[in-house]
Tab-separated table of C-alpha atoms and ligand atoms in Angstrom:
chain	number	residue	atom	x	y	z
A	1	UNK	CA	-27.088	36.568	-18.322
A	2	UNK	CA	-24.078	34.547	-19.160
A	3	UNK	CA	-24.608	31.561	-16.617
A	4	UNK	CA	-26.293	29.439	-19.212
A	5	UNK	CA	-24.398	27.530	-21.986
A	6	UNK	CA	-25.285	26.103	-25.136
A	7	UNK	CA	-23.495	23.293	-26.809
A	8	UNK	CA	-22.280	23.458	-29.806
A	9	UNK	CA	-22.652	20.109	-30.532
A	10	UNK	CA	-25.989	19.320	-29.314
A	11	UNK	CA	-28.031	23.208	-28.547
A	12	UNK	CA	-28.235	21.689	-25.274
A	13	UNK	CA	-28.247	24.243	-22.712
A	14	UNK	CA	-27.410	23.891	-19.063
A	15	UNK	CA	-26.402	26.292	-16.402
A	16	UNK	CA	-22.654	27.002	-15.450
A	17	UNK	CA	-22.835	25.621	-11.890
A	18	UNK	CA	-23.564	21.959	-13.669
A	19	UNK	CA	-19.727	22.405	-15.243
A	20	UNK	CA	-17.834	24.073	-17.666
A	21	UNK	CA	-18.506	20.921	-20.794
A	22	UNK	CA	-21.992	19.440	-22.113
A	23	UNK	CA	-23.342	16.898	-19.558
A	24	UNK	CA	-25.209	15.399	-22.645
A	25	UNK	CA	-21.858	15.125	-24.700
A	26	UNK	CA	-19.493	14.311	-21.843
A	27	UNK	CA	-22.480	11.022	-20.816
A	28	UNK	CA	-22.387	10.184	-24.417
A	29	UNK	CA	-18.786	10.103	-24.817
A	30	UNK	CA	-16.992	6.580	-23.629
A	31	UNK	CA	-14.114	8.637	-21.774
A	32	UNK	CA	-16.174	9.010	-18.591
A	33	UNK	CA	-16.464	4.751	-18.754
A	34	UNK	CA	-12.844	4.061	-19.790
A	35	UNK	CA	-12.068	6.464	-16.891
A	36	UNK	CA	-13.594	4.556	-14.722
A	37	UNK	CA	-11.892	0.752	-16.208
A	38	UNK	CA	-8.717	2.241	-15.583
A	39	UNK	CA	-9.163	3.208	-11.847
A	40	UNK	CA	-10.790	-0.301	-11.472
A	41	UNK	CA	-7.597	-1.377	-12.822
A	42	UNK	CA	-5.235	1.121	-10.757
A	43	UNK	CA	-6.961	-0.165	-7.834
A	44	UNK	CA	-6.007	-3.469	-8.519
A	45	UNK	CA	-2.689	-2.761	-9.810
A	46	UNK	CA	-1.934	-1.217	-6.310
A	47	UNK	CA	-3.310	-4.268	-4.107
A	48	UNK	CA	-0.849	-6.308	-6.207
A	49	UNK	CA	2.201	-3.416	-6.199
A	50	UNK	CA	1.450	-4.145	-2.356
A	51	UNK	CA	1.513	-7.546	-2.528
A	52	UNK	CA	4.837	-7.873	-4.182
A	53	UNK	CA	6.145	-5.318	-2.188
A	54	UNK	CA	5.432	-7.737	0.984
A	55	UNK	CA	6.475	-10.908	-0.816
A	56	UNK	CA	10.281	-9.071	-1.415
A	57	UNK	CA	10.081	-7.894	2.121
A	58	UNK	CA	9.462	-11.540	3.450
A	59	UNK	CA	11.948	-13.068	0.698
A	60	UNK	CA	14.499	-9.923	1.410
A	61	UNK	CA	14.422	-11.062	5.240
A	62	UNK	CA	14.384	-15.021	4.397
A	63	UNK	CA	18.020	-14.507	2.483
A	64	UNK	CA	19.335	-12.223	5.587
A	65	UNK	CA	18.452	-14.909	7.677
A	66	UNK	CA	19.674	-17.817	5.603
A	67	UNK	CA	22.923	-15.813	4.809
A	68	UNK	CA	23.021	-15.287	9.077
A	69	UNK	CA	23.088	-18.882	9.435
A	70	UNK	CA	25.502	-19.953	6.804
A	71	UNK	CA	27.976	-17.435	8.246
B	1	LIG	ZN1	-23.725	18.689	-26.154
């Protein structure tokens, strides 16, 4: 049968339906973790892409308006 797999790294051996790579080698390896810092940091990369996008918006409007009155 050909649903098992063995590392080669480690002999560990774990069925196919777990995934394709090691799950003892992929938890050991500090991917996973920095993986996880950098959707932390996408997350809050996107709350402030929508902040600034809101702060032009209001600025944007406040110029209009101040360039409505002038004229
Ligand atoms: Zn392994």
């Amino acid at each position: 049968m050909s649903d098992f797999k063995v590392c080669k790294n480690c002999d560990f051996e774990w069925h196919l339906l777990d995934g394709s790579d090691c799950p003892v080698c992929t938890a050991d390896d500090p991917v996973p973790i920095k993986t996880g810092g950098v959707f932390g940091t996408g997350k809050h990369a996107l709350a402030w892409a929508i902040f600034f996008k809101a702060l032009g918006l209001i600025l944007l409007v406040y110029i209009i308006w101040a360039f409505m009155l002038s004229g």
